[in-house]
Amino acid sequence: MAQKPSIPKGTRDFSPIEVAKRNYIFSTIKTNFEKFGFQPIETPSFENSETLMGKYGEEGDRLIFKILNSGNYFFSKNKIELPNNITELQIKSAEDISTEELIQLNKFTSKISEKALRYDLTVPFARYVVQHQNEIEFPFKRYQIQPVWRADRPQKGRLREFYQCDADVVGSNSLWQEVELVQLYDSVFSQLGLNGVTIKINNRKILSGIAEVIGASDKLIDFTVALDKLDKIGEEGVKKEMLEKGISEQAITKVQPLFSFTGTIAEKIAKLADLLAASEEGMKGVEELLFICDNVNEIGLQTAQLDLDVTLARGLNYYTGAIFEVTAPKGVAMGSIGGGGRYDDLTGIFGLKNMSGVGISFGLDRIALVIEELNLFPETVTTTSKALFLNFGLEEAKYAMKAIAKLRQEGIKVEMYPDATKIGKQFQHADKRGIPFAILVGEEEMKNQQYGIKNLASGDQQKLSFDALLNVLKENK
């Protein structure tokens, strides 16, 4: 008995309609990327292991898919010995492997695996910029829409293979880039019909300044991770976590205003200026926020809302300035559908220092779920044909194929049922495929140089010349 086919956990098949919907989102994002002056690049699906390893922290390293060198010659020629506990390591999950075991395992895997699937698009982009720095015109605005792979434990909303859609500007410190990226988010989501998304903004310098003012600079990560949970566990829960992490009651009292941080963006920035007056770093963050928010406000947004959120603390290990996160319109239960920020030294990991950049990404899969939930996909988003020519026999099929060739030259998606089988079966095929029109060509139509066209939704039927048929199908394109 043949084994039932399956796909690896954490991957998906996409049906024709799902691909059509995803392509609609891709196309909208791509059109806007190019409208804003971003240029496309593509990098290989896999990179040399040393390009990726050590760039995402210990947790990220665990999730990188290694590619085994082809063939068994490594074992036979080089006599590679397995570490003593390799059999134990194989049956452990990634989360249970200790740091020491991970080091030992990495030493071993480096001998049998020299390449790995890319984990994100950012590190390959940094590698690309350094490798091609003499050909690139800076500032360099690039976009990239490609799949990435992570050896994560599959669960809802977390896959092992998924697409990232990134836009970055590298080689400029100008805050006008941040202003434009907010407009880019607004433009894409407005065009997709997702009106009312919230673009949250914060600044790493603000968070550093707050930690400095309360005398807890060494606990910046603990402080911000706790603060980030304000909407989930409430003020008391956050204070409790901060105390448990060793942040003093006196320090927590100093940041009391953050727990009820409301008002307009201008009012929030004024409160931050008071709170951070003693911190040079913090005040620089206030100035940057003021510039971005004032200019976005003056230029205006189509449908999105900009909001200053001091609890926003994503990507602290690499963001150095602005931090962005986009949330779905109110009433839709979904995590962030986009995010990004400013990083001062993207290419430093590959030896090219002082190359500042800023970038954003779009969460394609979540965006698709939100559009589906709100029923915002246009009816025209489909890959199905506009009309099916029914097959009545050899001569009729020849007559039909000549018309089909002309219609395709005009950009109309049409096809003919390949077999001269029962007409009822052919109509059923068109119905199941969601094809809106059936074209009927019999002896009489051929004699009069006509085509019978039937609207399968309404049942209306008429006989038309080729030009009239073309017009009908063009109107319904």
GROMACS .gro file of C-alpha atoms in nm:
model
  477
    1MET     CA    1   0.000   0.000   0.000
    2ALA     CA    2   0.142   0.337  -0.104
    3GLN     CA    3   0.234   0.576   0.176
    4LYS     CA    4  -0.008   0.866   0.216
    5PRO     CA    5   0.163   1.186   0.090
    6SER     CA    6   0.228   1.469   0.337
    7ILE     CA    7   0.425   1.792   0.372
    8PRO     CA    8   0.673   1.886   0.649
    9LYS     CA    9   0.524   2.039   0.965
   10GLY     CA   10   0.524   2.418   0.959
   11THR     CA   11   0.480   2.442   0.581
   12ARG     CA   12   0.169   2.490   0.367
   13ASP     CA   13   0.026   2.424   0.024
   14PHE     CA   14  -0.162   2.716  -0.133
   15SER     CA   15  -0.466   2.664  -0.357
   16PRO     CA   16  -0.512   2.873  -0.676
   17ILE     CA   17  -0.745   3.119  -0.497
   18GLU     CA   18  -0.507   3.151  -0.200
   19VAL     CA   19  -0.215   3.221  -0.434
   20ALA     CA   20  -0.426   3.479  -0.619
   21LYS     CA   21  -0.507   3.656  -0.290
   22ARG     CA   22  -0.144   3.651  -0.177
   23ASN     CA   23  -0.029   3.780  -0.516
   24TYR     CA   24  -0.278   4.066  -0.483
   25ILE     CA   25  -0.112   4.167  -0.153
   26PHE     CA   26   0.239   4.117  -0.296
   27SER     CA   27   0.151   4.329  -0.599
   28THR     CA   28   0.008   4.611  -0.386
   29ILE     CA   29   0.313   4.618  -0.157
   30LYS     CA   30   0.556   4.597  -0.451
   31THR     CA   31   0.381   4.879  -0.641
   32ASN     CA   32   0.408   5.104  -0.337
   33PHE     CA   33   0.770   5.009  -0.267
   34GLU     CA   34   0.860   5.117  -0.619
   35LYS     CA   35   0.643   5.429  -0.597
   36PHE     CA   36   0.853   5.535  -0.298
   37GLY     CA   37   1.180   5.476  -0.485
   38PHE     CA   38   1.281   5.136  -0.345
   39GLN     CA   39   1.467   4.899  -0.578
   40PRO     CA   40   1.430   4.520  -0.576
   41ILE     CA   41   1.710   4.280  -0.489
   42GLU     CA   42   1.708   3.904  -0.434
   43THR     CA   43   1.955   3.695  -0.237
   44PRO     CA   44   2.005   3.315  -0.239
   45SER     CA   45   1.773   3.088  -0.040
   46PHE     CA   46   2.078   2.962   0.147
   47GLU     CA   47   2.391   3.138   0.270
   48ASN     CA   48   2.729   3.022   0.400
   49SER     CA   49   2.674   2.919   0.762
   50GLU     CA   50   2.924   3.174   0.894
   51THR     CA   51   2.717   3.454   0.733
   52LEU     CA   52   2.416   3.363   0.950
   53MET     CA   53   2.553   3.204   1.268
   54GLY     CA   54   2.606   3.436   1.564
   55LYS     CA   55   2.398   3.719   1.416
   56TYR     CA   56   2.065   3.646   1.590
   57GLY     CA   57   2.175   3.558   1.941
   58GLU     CA   58   2.178   3.210   2.094
   59GLU     CA   59   1.802   3.163   2.048
   60GLY     CA   60   1.820   3.253   1.679
   61ASP     CA   61   2.115   3.020   1.619
   62ARG     CA   62   1.905   2.729   1.746
   63LEU     CA   63   1.639   2.804   1.483
   64ILE     CA   64   1.864   2.813   1.176
   65PHE     CA   65   1.810   2.523   0.935
   66LYS     CA   66   2.150   2.372   0.849
   67ILE     CA   67   2.201   2.208   0.509
   68LEU     CA   68   2.391   1.878   0.512
   69ASN     CA   69   2.681   1.861   0.268
   70SER     CA   70   2.584   1.622  -0.011
   71GLY     CA   71   2.713   1.265  -0.005
   72ASN     CA   72   2.871   1.056   0.268
   73TYR     CA   73   3.231   1.124   0.168
   74PHE     CA   74   3.287   1.343   0.477
   75PHE     CA   75   3.249   1.045   0.702
   76SER     CA   76   3.454   0.804   0.494
   77LYS     CA   77   3.744   1.032   0.394
   78ASN     CA   78   3.788   1.259   0.693
   79LYS     CA   79   3.684   1.008   0.958
   80ILE     CA   80   3.473   1.258   1.151
   81GLU     CA   81   3.401   1.129   1.499
   82LEU     CA   82   3.063   1.190   1.657
   83PRO     CA   83   3.066   1.371   1.993
   84ASN     CA   84   3.005   1.126   2.279
   85ASN     CA   85   2.658   1.258   2.357
   86ILE     CA   86   2.540   1.320   2.001
   87THR     CA   87   2.273   1.048   2.030
   88GLU     CA   88   2.130   1.228   2.333
   89LEU     CA   89   2.136   1.560   2.150
   90GLN     CA   90   1.942   1.421   1.857
   91ILE     CA   91   1.641   1.327   2.066
   92LYS     CA   92   1.628   1.656   2.257
   93SER     CA   93   1.423   1.951   2.141
   94ALA     CA   94   1.616   2.270   2.060
   95GLU     CA   95   1.485   2.440   2.377
   96ASP     CA   96   1.633   2.167   2.600
   97ILE     CA   97   1.988   2.174   2.468
   98SER     CA   98   2.229   2.347   2.707
   99THR     CA   99   2.474   2.615   2.589
  100GLU     CA  100   2.768   2.376   2.631
  101GLU     CA  101   2.590   2.105   2.431
  102LEU     CA  102   2.499   2.360   2.165
  103ILE     CA  103   2.865   2.467   2.127
  104GLN     CA  104   2.967   2.102   2.091
  105LEU     CA  105   2.689   2.034   1.842
  106ASN     CA  106   2.778   2.345   1.637
  107LYS     CA  107   3.143   2.233   1.618
  108PHE     CA  108   3.027   1.900   1.483
  109THR     CA  109   2.767   2.036   1.239
  110SER     CA  110   3.021   2.285   1.099
  111LYS     CA  111   3.221   1.983   0.974
  112ILE     CA  112   2.928   1.826   0.788
  113SER     CA  113   2.730   2.141   0.699
  114GLU     CA  114   2.877   2.454   0.541
  115LYS     CA  115   2.550   2.622   0.439
  116ALA     CA  116   2.217   2.713   0.597
  117LEU     CA  117   1.874   2.837   0.486
  118ARG     CA  118   1.831   3.209   0.541
  119TYR     CA  119   1.661   3.298   0.872
  120ASP     CA  120   1.554   3.650   0.769
  121LEU     CA  121   1.620   3.904   0.493
  122THR     CA  122   1.813   4.158   0.705
  123VAL     CA  123   2.143   3.973   0.756
  124PRO     CA  124   2.161   3.867   0.387
  125PHE     CA  125   2.091   4.232   0.299
  126ALA     CA  126   2.380   4.346   0.522
  127ARG     CA  127   2.604   4.089   0.351
  128TYR     CA  128   2.486   4.212   0.009
  129VAL     CA  129   2.561   4.577   0.093
  130VAL     CA  130   2.915   4.497   0.215
  131GLN     CA  131   2.990   4.266  -0.077
  132HIS     CA  132   2.858   4.511  -0.340
  133GLN     CA  133   2.948   4.841  -0.167
  134ASN     CA  134   3.152   4.963  -0.465
  135GLU     CA  135   2.861   4.915  -0.708
  136ILE     CA  136   2.585   5.057  -0.485
  137GLU     CA  137   2.479   5.421  -0.501
  138PHE     CA  138   2.416   5.538  -0.142
  139PRO     CA  139   2.176   5.606   0.015
  140PHE     CA  140   2.050   5.270  -0.111
  141LYS     CA  141   1.676   5.203  -0.098
  142ARG     CA  142   1.607   4.833  -0.141
  143TYR     CA  143   1.306   4.608  -0.109
  144GLN     CA  144   1.300   4.230  -0.091
  145ILE     CA  145   1.004   3.988  -0.098
  146GLN     CA  146   1.126   3.631  -0.046
  147PRO     CA  147   1.065   3.328   0.177
  148VAL     CA  148   1.268   3.259   0.494
  149TRP     CA  149   1.299   2.945   0.708
  150ARG     CA  150   1.307   2.889   1.083
  151ALA     CA  151   1.337   2.558   1.269
  152ASP     CA  152   1.070   2.673   1.512
  153ARG     CA  153   0.808   2.461   1.685
  154PRO     CA  154   0.508   2.496   1.449
  155GLN     CA  155   0.192   2.649   1.595
  156LYS     CA  156  -0.089   2.879   1.483
  157GLY     CA  157   0.061   3.189   1.322
  158ARG     CA  158   0.414   3.047   1.347
  159LEU     CA  159   0.545   2.854   1.048
  160ARG     CA  160   0.880   2.713   0.947
  161GLU     CA  161   0.857   2.863   0.597
  162PHE     CA  162   0.707   3.205   0.540
  163TYR     CA  163   0.752   3.520   0.333
  164GLN     CA  164   0.904   3.846   0.449
  165CYS     CA  165   0.841   4.178   0.272
  166ASP     CA  166   1.111   4.429   0.371
  167ALA     CA  167   1.199   4.783   0.267
  168ASP     CA  168   1.520   4.944   0.397
  169VAL     CA  169   1.723   5.259   0.336
  170VAL     CA  170   2.093   5.226   0.417
  171GLY     CA  171   2.358   5.498   0.412
  172SER     CA  172   2.162   5.794   0.551
  173ASN     CA  173   2.094   5.929   0.901
  174SER     CA  174   1.814   6.157   0.780
  175LEU     CA  175   1.488   6.134   0.975
  176TRP     CA  176   1.298   6.210   0.655
  177GLN     CA  177   1.340   5.839   0.585
  178GLU     CA  178   1.132   5.757   0.896
  179VAL     CA  179   0.869   6.009   0.786
  180GLU     CA  180   0.851   5.840   0.444
  181LEU     CA  181   0.828   5.490   0.593
  182VAL     CA  182   0.523   5.595   0.797
  183GLN     CA  183   0.370   5.726   0.473
  184LEU     CA  184   0.461   5.400   0.297
  185TYR     CA  185   0.275   5.195   0.560
  186ASP     CA  186  -0.024   5.428   0.525
  187SER     CA  187  -0.019   5.406   0.144
  188VAL     CA  188  -0.006   5.023   0.136
  189PHE     CA  189  -0.277   4.964   0.397
  190SER     CA  190  -0.504   5.231   0.246
  191GLN     CA  191  -0.473   5.069  -0.097
  192LEU     CA  192  -0.553   4.727   0.053
  193GLY     CA  193  -0.867   4.876   0.209
  194LEU     CA  194  -0.736   4.824   0.564
  195ASN     CA  195  -0.843   5.166   0.687
  196GLY     CA  196  -0.774   5.260   1.047
  197VAL     CA  197  -0.452   5.071   1.115
  198THR     CA  198  -0.243   5.219   1.397
  199ILE     CA  199   0.126   5.287   1.331
  200LYS     CA  200   0.286   5.289   1.676
  201ILE     CA  201   0.617   5.468   1.714
  202ASN     CA  202   0.875   5.484   1.991
  203ASN     CA  203   1.250   5.545   2.011
  204ARG     CA  204   1.523   5.331   2.163
  205LYS     CA  205   1.688   5.649   2.297
  206ILE     CA  206   1.369   5.726   2.493
  207LEU     CA  207   1.383   5.385   2.660
  208SER     CA  208   1.756   5.420   2.731
  209GLY     CA  209   1.692   5.769   2.872
  210ILE     CA  210   1.417   5.644   3.104
  211ALA     CA  211   1.643   5.365   3.234
  212GLU     CA  212   1.923   5.622   3.285
  213VAL     CA  213   1.700   5.868   3.471
  214ILE     CA  214   1.581   5.602   3.716
  215GLY     CA  215   1.933   5.468   3.766
  216ALA     CA  216   1.864   5.132   3.602
  217SER     CA  217   2.066   5.151   3.280
  218ASP     CA  218   2.203   4.802   3.346
  219LYS     CA  219   1.845   4.673   3.360
  220LEU     CA  220   1.721   4.837   3.038
  221ILE     CA  221   1.604   4.508   2.884
  222ASP     CA  222   1.426   4.390   3.204
  223PHE     CA  223   1.261   4.731   3.242
  224THR     CA  224   1.134   4.754   2.885
  225VAL     CA  225   1.021   4.390   2.864
  226ALA     CA  226   0.809   4.447   3.176
  227LEU     CA  227   0.677   4.782   3.049
  228ASP     CA  228   0.584   4.618   2.718
  229LYS     CA  229   0.334   4.398   2.909
  230LEU     CA  230   0.133   4.694   3.045
  231ASP     CA  231  -0.174   4.624   2.830
  232LYS     CA  232  -0.163   4.252   2.919
  233ILE     CA  233  -0.093   4.239   3.295
  234GLY     CA  234  -0.180   4.594   3.403
  235GLU     CA  235   0.010   4.851   3.613
  236GLU     CA  236   0.039   4.636   3.928
  237GLY     CA  237   0.158   4.334   3.730
  238VAL     CA  238   0.429   4.542   3.559
  239LYS     CA  239   0.547   4.694   3.889
  240LYS     CA  240   0.561   4.347   4.047
  241GLU     CA  241   0.773   4.215   3.760
  242MET     CA  242   1.008   4.515   3.777
  243LEU     CA  243   1.061   4.463   4.152
  244GLU     CA  244   1.131   4.094   4.092
  245LYS     CA  245   1.395   4.193   3.834
  246GLY     CA  246   1.573   4.412   4.090
  247ILE     CA  247   1.442   4.755   3.988
  248SER     CA  248   1.390   4.963   4.304
  249GLU     CA  249   1.058   5.105   4.426
  250GLN     CA  250   1.212   5.453   4.411
  251ALA     CA  251   1.295   5.402   4.040
  252ILE     CA  252   0.943   5.276   3.968
  253THR     CA  253   0.793   5.582   4.141
  254LYS     CA  254   0.996   5.809   3.908
  255VAL     CA  255   0.836   5.653   3.600
  256GLN     CA  256   0.480   5.662   3.739
  257PRO     CA  257   0.368   5.895   3.452
  258LEU     CA  258   0.436   5.613   3.203
  259PHE     CA  259   0.158   5.400   3.352
  260SER     CA  260  -0.111   5.649   3.250
  261PHE     CA  261   0.049   5.784   2.937
  262THR     CA  262  -0.243   5.936   2.747
  263GLY     CA  263  -0.318   6.243   2.537
  264THR     CA  264  -0.221   6.361   2.190
  265ILE     CA  265   0.125   6.288   2.051
  266ALA     CA  266   0.229   6.647   2.128
  267GLU     CA  267   0.112   6.611   2.490
  268LYS     CA  268   0.291   6.278   2.528
  269ILE     CA  269   0.616   6.424   2.388
  270ALA     CA  270   0.586   6.717   2.632
  271LYS     CA  271   0.550   6.470   2.924
  272LEU     CA  272   0.856   6.278   2.802
  273ALA     CA  273   1.058   6.600   2.777
  274ASP     CA  274   0.982   6.671   3.147
  275LEU     CA  275   1.063   6.316   3.252
  276LEU     CA  276   1.389   6.297   3.053
  277ALA     CA  277   1.524   6.649   3.108
  278ALA     CA  278   1.830   6.509   3.289
  279SER     CA  279   1.920   6.258   3.016
  280GLU     CA  280   2.109   6.372   2.706
  281GLU     CA  281   2.033   6.043   2.529
  282GLY     CA  282   1.665   6.062   2.624
  283MET     CA  283   1.629   6.421   2.503
  284LYS     CA  284   1.786   6.326   2.169
  285GLY     CA  285   1.512   6.064   2.140
  286VAL     CA  286   1.249   6.328   2.219
  287GLU     CA  287   1.388   6.554   1.942
  288GLU     CA  288   1.380   6.269   1.689
  289LEU     CA  289   1.021   6.175   1.779
  290LEU     CA  290   0.916   6.540   1.757
  291PHE     CA  291   1.065   6.574   1.408
  292ILE     CA  292   0.903   6.256   1.275
  293CYS     CA  293   0.560   6.307   1.433
  294ASP     CA  294   0.536   6.680   1.350
  295ASN     CA  295   0.621   6.623   0.985
  296VAL     CA  296   0.392   6.322   0.946
  297ASN     CA  297   0.114   6.529   1.102
  298GLU     CA  298   0.182   6.827   0.875
  299ILE     CA  299   0.198   6.618   0.555
  300GLY     CA  300  -0.101   6.407   0.662
  301LEU     CA  301  -0.195   6.041   0.632
  302GLN     CA  302  -0.473   5.886   0.420
  303THR     CA  303  -0.636   5.637   0.659
  304ALA     CA  304  -0.377   5.525   0.915
  305GLN     CA  305  -0.327   5.675   1.261
  306LEU     CA  306   0.013   5.751   1.413
  307ASP     CA  307   0.046   5.696   1.787
  308LEU     CA  308   0.336   5.734   2.029
  309ASP     CA  309   0.361   5.422   2.246
  310VAL     CA  310   0.636   5.435   2.511
  311THR     CA  311   0.581   5.067   2.597
  312LEU     CA  312   0.688   4.961   2.245
  313ALA     CA  313   1.020   4.782   2.289
  314ARG     CA  314   1.066   4.542   1.998
  315GLY     CA  315   1.411   4.465   1.856
  316LEU     CA  316   1.604   4.629   2.139
  317ASN     CA  317   1.918   4.432   2.063
  318TYR     CA  318   1.957   4.600   1.722
  319TYR     CA  319   1.735   4.910   1.695
  320THR     CA  320   1.908   5.232   1.799
  321GLY     CA  321   1.651   5.500   1.706
  322ALA     CA  322   1.289   5.491   1.592
  323ILE     CA  323   1.088   5.172   1.654
  324PHE     CA  324   0.769   5.098   1.456
  325GLU     CA  325   0.486   4.851   1.499
  326VAL     CA  326   0.159   4.838   1.304
  327THR     CA  327  -0.162   4.698   1.453
  328ALA     CA  328  -0.478   4.596   1.266
  329PRO     CA  329  -0.793   4.811   1.264
  330LYS     CA  330  -0.997   4.810   1.586
  331GLY     CA  331  -1.216   4.505   1.633
  332VAL     CA  332  -0.973   4.262   1.468
  333ALA     CA  333  -0.794   4.031   1.711
  334MET     CA  334  -0.449   4.004   1.554
  335GLY     CA  335  -0.093   4.075   1.665
  336SER     CA  336   0.126   4.321   1.480
  337ILE     CA  337   0.095   4.322   1.099
  338GLY     CA  338   0.418   4.515   1.044
  339GLY     CA  339   0.720   4.655   1.224
  340GLY     CA  340   1.069   4.797   1.192
  341GLY     CA  341   1.308   5.063   1.308
  342ARG     CA  342   1.640   5.248   1.282
  343TYR     CA  343   1.971   5.064   1.327
  344ASP     CA  344   2.300   5.252   1.336
  345ASP     CA  345   2.535   4.973   1.240
  346LEU     CA  346   2.368   4.714   1.016
  347THR     CA  347   2.683   4.627   0.821
  348GLY     CA  348   2.927   4.639   1.115
  349ILE     CA  349   2.887   4.263   1.161
  350PHE     CA  350   3.065   4.223   0.824
  351GLY     CA  351   3.332   4.487   0.883
  352LEU     CA  352   3.175   4.796   0.720
  353LYS     CA  353   3.136   5.043   1.006
  354ASN     CA  354   2.908   5.347   1.052
  355MET     CA  355   2.650   5.251   0.791
  356SER     CA  356   2.317   5.361   0.939
  357GLY     CA  357   1.991   5.224   0.809
  358VAL     CA  358   1.618   5.218   0.875
  359GLY     CA  359   1.366   4.965   0.757
  360ILE     CA  360   1.016   4.824   0.788
  361SER     CA  361   0.853   4.492   0.710
  362PHE     CA  362   0.500   4.374   0.631
  363GLY     CA  363   0.354   4.060   0.790
  364LEU     CA  364   0.207   3.905   0.475
  365ASP     CA  365   0.033   3.606   0.636
  366ARG     CA  366  -0.132   3.813   0.908
  367ILE     CA  367  -0.233   4.083   0.661
  368ALA     CA  368  -0.402   3.815   0.449
  369LEU     CA  369  -0.593   3.686   0.754
  370VAL     CA  370  -0.711   4.039   0.844
  371ILE     CA  371  -0.826   4.116   0.486
  372GLU     CA  372  -1.008   3.780   0.480
  373GLU     CA  373  -1.176   3.845   0.815
  374LEU     CA  374  -1.295   4.189   0.702
  375ASN     CA  375  -1.400   4.050   0.360
  376LEU     CA  376  -1.189   4.308   0.177
  377PHE     CA  377  -1.046   4.100  -0.108
  378PRO     CA  378  -1.182   4.239  -0.437
  379GLU     CA  379  -1.401   3.999  -0.636
  380THR     CA  380  -1.161   4.040  -0.926
  381VAL     CA  381  -0.883   3.870  -0.727
  382THR     CA  382  -0.892   3.538  -0.905
  383THR     CA  383  -0.683   3.334  -1.144
  384THR     CA  384  -0.981   3.166  -1.310
  385SER     CA  385  -1.064   3.214  -1.677
  386LYS     CA  386  -1.322   3.470  -1.786
  387ALA     CA  387  -1.494   3.232  -2.027
  388LEU     CA  388  -1.499   2.863  -2.116
  389PHE     CA  389  -1.560   2.766  -2.480
  390LEU     CA  390  -1.764   2.447  -2.483
  391ASN     CA  391  -1.641   2.167  -2.709
  392PHE     CA  392  -1.906   2.044  -2.959
  393GLY     CA  393  -1.668   1.852  -3.187
  394LEU     CA  394  -1.364   1.883  -3.415
  395GLU     CA  395  -1.481   2.158  -3.655
  396GLU     CA  396  -1.643   2.362  -3.378
  397ALA     CA  397  -1.326   2.331  -3.168
  398LYS     CA  398  -1.110   2.463  -3.456
  399TYR     CA  399  -1.345   2.760  -3.497
  400ALA     CA  400  -1.336   2.823  -3.121
  401MET     CA  401  -0.955   2.800  -3.095
  402LYS     CA  402  -0.911   3.075  -3.358
  403ALA     CA  403  -1.130   3.308  -3.150
  404ILE     CA  404  -0.949   3.202  -2.830
  405ALA     CA  405  -0.611   3.297  -2.982
  406LYS     CA  406  -0.741   3.645  -3.071
  407LEU     CA  407  -0.901   3.697  -2.728
  408ARG     CA  408  -0.577   3.599  -2.552
  409GLN     CA  409  -0.389   3.853  -2.764
  410GLU     CA  410  -0.628   4.111  -2.618
  411GLY     CA  411  -0.533   4.002  -2.264
  412ILE     CA  412  -0.856   3.808  -2.195
  413LYS     CA  413  -0.821   3.484  -1.994
  414VAL     CA  414  -1.016   3.218  -2.187
  415GLU     CA  415  -0.991   2.843  -2.246
  416MET     CA  416  -1.169   2.557  -2.420
  417TYR     CA  417  -1.291   2.235  -2.261
  418PRO     CA  418  -1.052   1.981  -2.415
  419ASP     CA  419  -1.294   1.691  -2.466
  420ALA     CA  420  -1.611   1.681  -2.679
  421THR     CA  421  -1.804   1.525  -2.391
  422LYS     CA  422  -2.158   1.576  -2.255
  423ILE     CA  423  -2.248   1.946  -2.252
  424GLY     CA  424  -2.391   1.917  -1.900
  425LYS     CA  425  -2.053   1.798  -1.773
  426GLN     CA  426  -1.881   2.095  -1.945
  427PHE     CA  427  -2.124   2.343  -1.787
  428GLN     CA  428  -2.061   2.176  -1.449
  429HIS     CA  429  -1.684   2.218  -1.496
  430ALA     CA  430  -1.727   2.593  -1.561
  431ASP     CA  431  -1.947   2.624  -1.254
  432LYS     CA  432  -1.702   2.442  -1.025
  433ARG     CA  433  -1.415   2.655  -1.154
  434GLY     CA  434  -1.608   2.977  -1.094
  435ILE     CA  435  -1.585   3.074  -1.463
  436PRO     CA  436  -1.853   3.341  -1.527
  437PHE     CA  437  -1.925   3.286  -1.899
  438ALA     CA  438  -1.973   2.986  -2.128
  439ILE     CA  439  -1.926   3.030  -2.505
  440LEU     CA  440  -2.130   2.799  -2.728
  441VAL     CA  441  -2.034   2.743  -3.090
  442GLY     CA  442  -2.247   2.511  -3.304
  443GLU     CA  443  -2.314   2.478  -3.678
  444GLU     CA  444  -2.546   2.780  -3.687
  445GLU     CA  445  -2.299   3.009  -3.505
  446MET     CA  446  -2.017   2.901  -3.738
  447LYS     CA  447  -2.231   2.967  -4.047
  448ASN     CA  448  -2.323   3.320  -3.922
  449GLN     CA  449  -1.975   3.400  -3.784
  450GLN     CA  450  -2.124   3.433  -3.435
  451TYR     CA  451  -2.068   3.311  -3.080
  452GLY     CA  452  -2.331   3.217  -2.825
  453ILE     CA  453  -2.246   3.356  -2.481
  454LYS     CA  454  -2.419   3.250  -2.161
  455ASN     CA  455  -2.387   3.436  -1.829
  456LEU     CA  456  -2.366   3.145  -1.584
  457ALA     CA  457  -2.479   3.356  -1.287
  458SER     CA  458  -2.792   3.508  -1.444
  459GLY     CA  459  -2.863   3.247  -1.713
  460ASP     CA  460  -2.890   3.522  -1.980
  461GLN     CA  461  -2.785   3.406  -2.325
  462GLN     CA  462  -2.722   3.593  -2.653
  463LYS     CA  463  -2.548   3.556  -2.990
  464LEU     CA  464  -2.271   3.804  -3.072
  465SER     CA  465  -2.015   3.886  -3.337
  466PHE     CA  466  -1.650   3.845  -3.239
  467ASP     CA  467  -1.607   4.222  -3.174
  468ALA     CA  468  -1.919   4.232  -2.956
  469LEU     CA  469  -1.799   3.923  -2.767
  470LEU     CA  470  -1.462   4.089  -2.712
  471ASN     CA  471  -1.633   4.400  -2.571
  472VAL     CA  472  -1.848   4.198  -2.329
  473LEU     CA  473  -1.549   4.004  -2.197
  474LYS     CA  474  -1.338   4.325  -2.175
  475GLU     CA  475  -1.611   4.497  -1.970
  476ASN     CA  476  -1.605   4.206  -1.727
  477LYS     CA  477  -1.225   4.172  -1.724
   0.00000   0.00000   0.00000
